[in-house]
């Protein structure tokens, strides 16, 4: 037995999310980074590879070369899956090429630049039969998983209300050229049809559906661009209708001055309410109809999904990197089992799949379409047809 | 000099809000309860008056008798203003009668049962030239007042976003006959056209406008009745457009299981964000664009309005009753100054006025109308014409 | 039936604690302030009386005159108890004179200037058979009362550990002449043998004994004066032995920069721990050995003592003034029942008594004596003999 | 360039702390686990090595064999340092053997079983000139580091008070045989002369000295064993004198029912107070004498030490594993620089050294000795002579 071998496209020097993916991959000692095409130039790619102590012959000038060469290596040496950590507009071409070359894909979100692309990608995933995962990080937290299990087990009764918000303040002022993060995220050609809603509203939507177990069916959205000259939305507020009569709100913002990465979800059922804050991820508040509020804690619950993603005893806080690592852990377990010939159901392995990717792109599209419309409710169904 | 003399209509035994009004009136030793018509029967009224140590001849069988008899007393003995603490449908007739008999009015909210009534009431207030105040309690908290002053002074820059929510869980199940509070609040004939939005959504709207200094101009509302058989809404979610391009959300609920009286407001400007929670009312969080979050505390700020309503040094928490008392303190100061011949501007005395009453009723109407409509935005202006 | 009639000694203009006592007395409409000797000069006393809307003939130049004249009034007019709100050195002479003139006493703490005085006072209380109460405010909070009841009911099992701390920062710098509060509190002739420990350490000790139900038996104290030139301690740290093998720590400080009025108590038993913070007084955290932490809330527990002192529904925060009012409420109930000929047991009425006064003075003495000693443990018993 | 090569002694299957060390070593992709002697039997060691995907020839039956064989490997293949993660009684013999075989040592704490051993170890470290680090995890948190830098820079003025507490509840009941953790930690032959104070009191003491910059000079301790039949202390409370007139308290407990891993430190200086909680490690509260409390956050401060140990942007919480990783990162940087011929000062590289190890053992000894004494103050100096 050996570690699962991973390649990486993107994520060179200075790319925040590349380092995060590498840490997430390495934490559990189950995955080994064996190769990469880290940057848009061969030179930069090589420099990044060196800093990561990779042998030079496994650092490639571009992803096409990487997939071609890796495919030629002996089976017990070549990479088994590729992590895609490029800007959004490259997600689709890289994923497509990887799958067609026979490699599993674990992609940063969003799955693609737009809804049309993700539908194509879904077909390719199906045709190749390979594994595809999406790093919707926030559903990787143990207490988010536990909330999901509690609701699935009926512990709060029928879900009535979902309130999810993802609030940041870092784009409160016009982005400057030297802020690499800000600049591509507000550029439609690299980021897609939406800024704030695509970047973080989509995380909020995924988390809301993941935990509540209810799909969003209708949206009524108002997207805004508060900073003058910005080309994409920097704020969005949305009313939601969900399956089985549940309703809710989704709010995302990048101009909420002073907020860091404030993702909060509250779900109310007939019997109890749940509240979870990403800023303090190891607590899950349970508020029953009668009786005192209870604070469940990472490491002290008996949920299967939560505990599979918990590495330390209660009171030794785990955070964002461990949540990210949980997606890597679950996906790499699937890769290992796939290699052993097992059939893989992403839900059973508890990682976001191409289906989540399609829903994510459709939701972002629905926010944009609804915001442009004078009608109150926009039905999501119309976007989901193949 | 003597204390300001107050009469009370409603608020007999077992009426939660009557006791709150009496405590609020008595805290600062500026107001004396001198008479009352506390209940719908003469007998019950008398029993309540006795328990309050009032002389029998100042306890009246009904409000008409009270206003008539009190008006006949010498000027230095008769009541100066009446506190109205009846169910909603009685607010208008009692206020009308009091004003017409020459007494100032401090009314529990909502001002009236509906928009038509409040417009009539506004005319009566103007015609009589008497004082009218409304107990929108939550703007009575020192830190809510301080937030208002900070924004008015430009300390957070131009307001962009307002997020206000008022979440309770006590109506998560069908109300029973013996819950007096629940039963009249969900009865349209006594409560008005809306349940949750009228009862607490209106508080949230008032607080949002009070603190932000921006009026709501358009609403997009979705009201729900989650509990089967209930005749009024028990939940409402609203998108807001406000003056000068601000946007926001207003959420109110009485079926959010496990929530007590969770009124929270967050306001984001170009330079900073503010956050205030009624459950911990003595802290106001200020989140600047750069630099650390600051926690301002009751008793440690130098705001005029906040400090006028602060009775203890920092670290000696004040609460709901003191917030309520601040409305009484400010209103009774106006009554005293009115008696001295001064002109009274409610805003300068910092108590909610008939104008706030009109806006409140219009907002509740707008939530109901918007919820019934397929169009996205409902313009408030159309309801405000006299 | 009429309200209980109260007189006041001290508490004139600008005296923080005088206003607090008056608010506490008035909140529940059970007590009427009928007379006072508010200041050390007749002129100032009169001015204060006027501002309180008292008739001139019930405002006295000094406490001796007040007790003499009030005793001559008809029984249904004269004051029934006196509230003592002077600096510490006057507590004993005023209480003595009041009791000897036939009036019940409710005194601000400490009971007297020193241990010798309080022992004399205890004799006078016993001899006169009158009521004596002490305003140890912090045990007036509903959740402190509920913690006391839970422990008395065995809900946390045998008490093992008590951690109490009362931390302020307002004396971090040398006091100036114009800070009236600071100046008398750091003057031994007016404040007593200890500064910080007498002022707030005594509150912490009382709360620890009240809630835990265990008396302190031994102390090991280190008192410090961090600010140069100050004549009394401004900080104290103490190890405790308590009844039945419990141990603990008591910390009090007035030089903990940036702290407001941070009184926190944690008590651990064999089955659970409890935690309560005065800054957020409406929550009581219960931490069982197994199972999640629970947050009990004012208004949502079924404790007799807690609910007797709760005026609003859950989520409408009560604070310091209401805690103070609970002592007035309980004491005035005892005064009323005493007048009806009942026998009064202060514990049953749940107000701090002369016994608590004696313990308080002995504890402060023990802190001072222990701090001056090289031996580790100082036994409290030796100070408690009559 | 290649990764730093690490070996491990102890930390086989089921050993909580072994997995933690491996995660901490792997997070930053700077260290590679190349060999190990993971358990007390060759068979178990091999099983553990296999699960870690190590080649069989680098998994050894015992540490002696490992050091001997590794020393014979070519310099670019053999391990460079050993991580010691055995029970306490093995720390000294393994560290001694490793150093004498020419390997750097990174040891779990405590450094040794007792004070005599650590003094010997210090000599060996000096004689070999090799690097020795100690994993006092909690000083690895960015905000703990930032507090240290703030105080060193004079930002809170002269330190007056230190309040540190490390409170757990997991030993509230008698340990059972099958709780491996509990059983060795309460066995004097494997754990040393103290239970609670050795296990976690020593962490608290290290953190207090690290952040405050003041050494403890005198202690007055009371150790207790609350659980019947337990052979070592399960609770300790200590008064502290520190350098330059600072005073404080140190409290550690394993019988505080319901507490997880509650390590909290508060330090008050002449100008401000600081407060940090391990349970919410990404916030550091700064409480100035005047002006509002500020909340500093990981990722938003400009401290050198803090930022060297921060991997994610603000609002993406880091936790215990990252704090642990910071010690590995700093130590491995020193190992790399040592190999390049640089002189290594542990303080400059910001990892706990053999000096901290000696102080830790002396402090634990002082707690035990002071607790057994009737004198108030025990001077630490007497234990520190070589």
Coordinates of C-alpha atoms in Angstrom, one line a residue, chain C:
Chain C
X1 CA -53.0 48.6 52.6
X2 CA -50.4 51.1 51.6
X3 CA -46.8 51.0 50.3
X4 CA -44.0 50.4 52.8
X5 CA -42.6 53.8 53.9
X6 CA -38.8 54.2 53.6
X7 CA -36.4 56.9 54.8
X8 CA -32.9 57.4 53.5
X9 CA -29.7 58.5 55.2
X10 CA -27.0 59.6 52.7
X11 CA -27.5 59.3 49.0
X12 CA -27.7 63.0 48.1
X13 CA -26.9 64.5 44.8
X14 CA -24.0 62.9 43.0
X15 CA -23.9 59.8 45.1
X16 CA -24.0 57.0 42.7
X17 CA -25.3 54.4 45.1
X18 CA -28.1 56.6 46.6
X19 CA -29.8 56.8 43.2
X20 CA -29.4 53.1 42.7
X21 CA -31.1 52.4 46.1
X22 CA -34.0 54.7 45.2
X23 CA -34.5 53.0 41.8
X24 CA -34.3 49.6 43.4
X25 CA -36.9 50.7 46.0
X26 CA -39.3 52.1 43.5
X27 CA -39.3 49.5 40.7
X28 CA -41.9 47.2 42.2
X29 CA -44.3 50.0 43.5
X30 CA -44.2 48.4 47.0
X31 CA -42.1 51.0 48.7
X32 CA -42.5 54.8 49.0
X33 CA -39.6 57.1 49.9
X34 CA -41.2 59.4 52.6
X35 CA -38.2 61.1 54.2
X36 CA -34.5 61.5 54.2
X37 CA -31.3 63.0 55.6
X38 CA -29.4 63.0 52.4
X39 CA -26.2 64.8 53.1
X40 CA -23.9 66.1 55.8
X41 CA -25.2 69.6 55.6
X42 CA -28.8 70.6 56.1
X43 CA -28.8 72.7 53.0
X44 CA -27.5 70.0 50.7
X45 CA -30.0 67.6 52.3
X46 CA -32.9 69.9 51.5
X47 CA -31.8 70.4 47.9
X48 CA -31.6 66.7 47.4
X49 CA -35.0 66.2 49.0
X50 CA -36.6 68.8 46.8
X51 CA -35.2 67.2 43.6
X52 CA -36.9 64.0 44.8
X53 CA -40.2 65.8 45.2
X54 CA -40.3 65.2 49.0
X55 CA -42.3 67.6 51.2
X56 CA -39.8 69.9 53.0
X57 CA -40.9 68.8 56.4
X58 CA -39.8 65.3 55.7
X59 CA -36.3 66.3 54.7
X60 CA -34.0 66.4 57.7
X61 CA -30.6 68.1 58.4
X62 CA -29.2 64.9 60.0
X63 CA -30.0 61.3 60.8
X64 CA -30.5 62.0 64.5
X65 CA -33.1 64.6 63.9
X66 CA -34.8 62.3 61.3
X67 CA -35.1 59.4 63.7
X68 CA -36.4 61.6 66.5
X69 CA -39.0 63.4 64.4
X70 CA -40.2 60.4 62.5
X71 CA -40.7 58.5 65.7
X72 CA -43.1 61.2 66.8
X73 CA -45.3 60.9 63.7
X74 CA -48.4 58.8 63.7
X75 CA -47.7 55.1 63.1
X76 CA -49.4 55.1 59.6
X77 CA -47.3 58.0 58.4
X78 CA -43.8 57.5 59.8
X79 CA -41.1 55.7 58.0
X80 CA -40.9 52.0 58.6
X81 CA -37.3 51.3 57.6
X82 CA -34.2 53.3 56.8
X83 CA -31.9 52.7 53.9
X84 CA -28.3 53.6 54.8
X85 CA -26.2 54.7 51.9
X86 CA -23.4 56.7 53.5
X87 CA -19.7 56.1 53.3
X88 CA -18.7 53.0 55.3
X89 CA -17.6 54.7 58.5
X90 CA -21.2 56.0 59.1
X91 CA -22.9 52.7 58.6
X92 CA -22.6 51.6 62.2
X93 CA -23.6 54.8 64.0
X94 CA -26.6 55.3 61.7
X95 CA -27.8 51.7 62.0
X96 CA -27.4 51.8 65.7
X97 CA -29.4 55.0 66.1
X98 CA -32.1 53.7 63.7
X99 CA -32.5 50.4 65.5
X100 CA -32.6 52.1 68.9
X101 CA -35.2 54.5 67.6
X102 CA -37.3 51.6 66.5
X103 CA -36.7 51.5 62.8
X104 CA -35.7 48.5 60.7
X105 CA -32.5 49.0 58.7
X106 CA -31.4 48.1 55.2
X107 CA -27.8 49.0 54.9
X108 CA -25.4 49.3 52.0
X109 CA -22.4 47.1 52.6
X110 CA -20.1 46.7 54.4
X111 CA -22.2 46.4 57.5
X112 CA -19.7 48.5 59.5
X113 CA -16.2 49.9 59.4
X114 CA -14.7 46.9 61.2
X115 CA -15.2 43.6 62.8
X116 CA -15.6 45.0 66.4
X117 CA -18.4 47.3 65.3
X118 CA -20.4 44.6 63.4
X119 CA -20.3 42.4 66.5
X120 CA -21.8 45.2 68.5
X121 CA -24.4 45.8 65.8
X122 CA -25.4 42.2 65.8
X123 CA -26.1 42.4 69.6
X124 CA -28.3 45.5 69.0
X125 CA -30.2 43.8 66.2
X126 CA -30.8 40.8 68.5
X127 CA -31.8 43.0 71.4
X128 CA -34.2 45.2 69.4
X129 CA -35.7 42.3 67.6
X130 CA -35.9 44.5 64.5
X131 CA -35.0 43.6 60.9
X132 CA -31.6 44.2 59.4
X133 CA -30.7 43.7 55.8
X134 CA -27.5 44.2 53.8
X135 CA -27.4 45.0 50.1
X136 CA -25.1 42.4 48.8
X137 CA -26.5 43.1 45.3
X138 CA -25.0 40.3 43.3
X139 CA -26.8 37.6 45.1
X140 CA -30.0 39.4 44.0
X141 CA -29.7 38.2 40.4
X142 CA -32.2 35.5 39.4
X143 CA -29.5 33.3 37.9
X144 CA -27.3 33.5 41.0
X145 CA -30.3 32.5 43.0
X146 CA -31.0 29.7 40.7
X147 CA -27.4 28.4 41.0
X148 CA -27.9 28.5 44.7
X149 CA -31.0 26.4 44.5
X150 CA -29.6 23.9 42.1
X151 CA -26.6 23.3 44.4
X152 CA -28.8 23.1 47.5
X153 CA -30.9 20.5 45.6
X154 CA -27.9 18.4 44.9
X155 CA -28.0 18.9 41.2
X156 CA -24.2 19.2 40.8
X157 CA -23.4 16.7 43.5
X158 CA -20.9 17.4 46.3
X159 CA -19.1 20.8 45.7
X160 CA -15.4 20.4 45.1
X161 CA -14.1 23.7 43.7
X162 CA -15.2 27.3 43.8
X163 CA -13.5 29.9 41.6
X164 CA -14.8 33.5 42.2
X165 CA -13.3 36.6 40.8
X166 CA -14.3 40.3 40.9
X167 CA -12.1 42.3 38.7
X168 CA -12.2 46.0 37.9
X169 CA -9.7 48.4 36.4
X170 CA -10.9 51.8 37.5
X171 CA -8.2 52.4 40.1
X172 CA -5.3 51.5 37.8
X173 CA -4.0 55.0 38.2
X174 CA -3.6 57.2 41.2
X175 CA -7.0 58.6 42.3
X176 CA -7.4 62.3 42.0
X177 CA -9.1 64.5 44.5
X178 CA -12.1 65.2 42.4
X179 CA -13.0 61.5 42.0
X180 CA -15.3 61.3 45.0
X181 CA -15.8 57.6 44.6
X182 CA -12.1 56.8 44.5
X183 CA -11.1 59.2 47.2
X184 CA -13.2 57.8 50.1
X185 CA -12.8 54.2 49.0
X186 CA -9.0 54.4 49.4
X187 CA -9.1 56.4 52.6
X188 CA -8.7 54.0 55.6
X189 CA -10.6 56.4 58.0
X190 CA -13.7 56.2 55.8
X191 CA -13.4 52.9 54.1
X192 CA -11.9 50.6 56.7
X193 CA -8.8 48.3 56.9
X194 CA -9.0 47.2 53.3
X195 CA -9.6 48.9 50.0
X196 CA -10.2 46.4 47.2
X197 CA -11.0 43.4 49.4
X198 CA -13.4 45.4 51.6
X199 CA -15.1 47.0 48.6
X200 CA -15.5 44.1 46.2
X201 CA -13.6 41.1 47.6
X202 CA -16.3 41.0 50.2
X203 CA -19.0 40.8 47.5
X204 CA -17.1 37.9 45.9
X205 CA -16.9 36.1 49.2
X206 CA -20.5 36.6 49.9
X207 CA -21.6 35.3 46.5
X208 CA -19.3 32.3 46.8
X209 CA -20.7 31.3 50.1
X210 CA -24.3 32.1 49.1
X211 CA -24.3 30.0 45.9
X212 CA -22.1 27.1 47.0
X213 CA -23.7 26.7 50.3
X214 CA -20.2 26.2 51.8
X215 CA -18.7 28.6 54.3
X216 CA -15.0 29.6 53.9
X217 CA -13.0 28.1 56.8
X218 CA -9.4 29.0 55.9
X219 CA -7.8 31.6 53.7
X220 CA -4.3 32.1 52.3
X221 CA -4.2 35.7 51.0
X222 CA -1.8 38.0 49.3
X223 CA -2.9 41.6 49.2
X224 CA -1.1 44.1 47.0
X225 CA -1.0 47.8 46.5
X226 CA 0.2 48.3 42.9
X227 CA -0.4 52.1 42.7
X228 CA 2.3 54.0 44.4
X229 CA 1.2 56.1 47.3
X230 CA -2.1 54.4 47.7
X231 CA -2.9 53.6 51.4
X232 CA -5.0 50.5 51.0
X233 CA -4.8 47.3 48.9
X234 CA -5.9 47.6 45.3
X235 CA -5.7 43.9 44.5
X236 CA -6.0 40.6 46.4
X237 CA -5.6 36.9 45.6
X238 CA -6.7 34.2 48.0
X239 CA -6.6 30.5 48.2
X240 CA -9.7 29.1 50.0
X241 CA -10.6 26.1 52.1
X242 CA -14.3 25.7 52.6
X243 CA -16.6 23.4 54.4
X244 CA -16.7 19.7 53.6
X245 CA -13.4 19.6 51.8
X246 CA -14.2 22.1 49.1
X247 CA -11.3 24.4 47.9
X248 CA -11.2 27.4 45.8
X249 CA -9.8 30.8 44.8
X250 CA -11.0 34.3 45.3
X251 CA -9.6 37.1 43.3
X252 CA -10.4 40.8 43.5
X253 CA -8.7 43.6 41.8
X254 CA -9.2 47.3 41.0
X255 CA -6.1 47.6 38.9
X256 CA -7.0 45.1 36.2
X257 CA -6.8 47.6 33.4
X258 CA -9.8 47.7 31.1
X259 CA -12.1 45.5 33.2
X260 CA -15.4 47.0 34.1
X261 CA -17.2 45.2 36.9
X262 CA -16.3 41.6 36.0
X263 CA -17.7 39.4 38.7
X264 CA -17.6 35.8 37.7
X265 CA -18.2 32.6 39.6
X266 CA -17.6 29.0 38.7
X267 CA -18.4 26.1 40.9
X268 CA -17.6 22.5 40.2
X269 CA -19.3 19.5 41.8
X270 CA -19.0 15.8 41.4
X271 CA -21.7 15.8 38.7
X272 CA -21.5 19.1 37.0
X273 CA -20.1 22.6 36.9
X274 CA -21.8 25.9 36.9
X275 CA -20.6 29.3 35.5
X276 CA -22.2 32.7 35.9
X277 CA -21.0 36.1 34.8
X278 CA -22.4 39.3 36.2
X279 CA -21.8 41.1 32.9
X280 CA -24.3 38.7 31.2
X281 CA -26.4 38.0 34.2
X282 CA -29.3 36.3 32.5
X283 CA -27.4 33.2 31.5
X284 CA -26.3 30.4 33.7
X285 CA -24.1 27.7 32.1
X286 CA -24.5 24.2 33.4
X287 CA -21.7 21.8 32.4
X288 CA -22.6 18.2 33.1
X289 CA -19.9 15.5 33.4
X290 CA -21.3 14.0 30.2
X291 CA -23.6 15.5 27.6
X292 CA -23.6 19.0 26.2
X293 CA -23.3 22.3 28.1
X294 CA -26.7 23.8 28.8
X295 CA -27.5 27.5 29.0
X296 CA -30.2 28.3 31.5
X297 CA -31.9 31.6 31.1
X298 CA -33.7 34.1 33.4
X299 CA -37.4 33.5 32.8
X300 CA -37.1 30.0 31.6
X301 CA -36.1 28.1 34.8
X302 CA -38.5 26.9 37.4
X303 CA -36.6 27.9 40.6
X304 CA -38.7 29.6 43.2
X305 CA -36.2 32.2 44.3
X306 CA -35.2 33.0 40.7
X307 CA -38.7 33.5 39.5
X308 CA -39.7 35.6 42.5
X309 CA -37.0 38.0 41.3
X310 CA -37.9 37.9 37.6
X311 CA -40.1 40.6 36.1
X312 CA -39.9 40.0 32.3
X313 CA -40.2 37.1 30.0
X314 CA -37.0 35.4 28.7
X315 CA -35.1 37.5 26.2
X316 CA -36.0 40.8 27.8
X317 CA -32.8 41.2 29.8
X318 CA -32.9 42.3 33.4
X319 CA -29.8 43.8 35.0
X320 CA -28.1 45.3 38.0
X321 CA -31.0 47.5 39.1
X322 CA -33.4 44.6 39.1
X323 CA -31.0 42.5 41.1
X324 CA -30.8 45.4 43.6
X325 CA -34.6 45.7 43.6
X326 CA -34.9 42.0 44.5
X327 CA -33.2 42.7 47.8
X328 CA -35.6 45.6 48.4
X329 CA -38.5 43.5 47.4
X330 CA -37.6 40.6 49.7
X331 CA -36.7 42.9 52.6
X332 CA -39.9 45.0 52.2
X333 CA -41.9 41.8 52.2
X334 CA -40.3 40.9 55.5
X335 CA -41.1 44.4 56.8
X336 CA -44.7 44.0 55.8
X337 CA -45.0 40.6 57.4
X338 CA -43.2 41.8 60.5
X339 CA -45.8 44.5 60.8
X340 CA -48.4 41.7 60.5
X341 CA -46.8 40.0 63.5
X342 CA -45.0 37.2 61.6
X343 CA -41.6 35.8 62.7
X344 CA -39.0 36.7 60.1
X345 CA -36.2 34.4 59.1
X346 CA -33.9 36.3 56.7
X347 CA -32.9 33.1 54.8
X348 CA -36.5 32.2 54.1
X349 CA -37.1 35.8 52.8
X350 CA -33.8 35.5 50.9
X351 CA -32.1 38.7 51.9
X352 CA -28.6 39.1 53.4
X353 CA -28.8 39.5 57.1
X354 CA -26.6 40.7 60.1
X355 CA -25.0 37.2 60.1
X356 CA -23.8 37.9 56.5
X357 CA -22.6 41.2 57.8
X358 CA -20.5 39.6 60.5
X359 CA -19.1 37.0 58.1
X360 CA -18.2 39.8 55.6
X361 CA -16.3 41.8 58.2
X362 CA -14.5 38.7 59.5
X363 CA -13.5 37.6 56.0
X364 CA -12.1 41.0 55.2
X365 CA -10.1 40.9 58.4
X366 CA -8.9 37.4 57.6
X367 CA -7.7 38.5 54.2
X368 CA -5.7 41.4 55.8
X369 CA -4.3 39.2 58.6
X370 CA -3.4 36.3 56.3
X371 CA -1.7 38.6 53.9
X372 CA 0.5 39.9 56.8
X373 CA 1.4 36.4 57.9
X374 CA 4.2 34.0 56.7
X375 CA 2.0 31.0 57.5
X376 CA 0.1 29.5 54.7
X377 CA -3.4 29.0 56.2
X378 CA -5.3 31.4 58.4
X379 CA -8.3 29.9 60.2
X380 CA -11.4 32.1 60.1
X381 CA -12.9 30.6 63.2
X382 CA -10.7 32.6 65.5
X383 CA -12.3 35.8 64.3
X384 CA -15.9 34.7 64.6
X385 CA -16.1 34.3 68.4
X386 CA -18.4 36.9 70.0

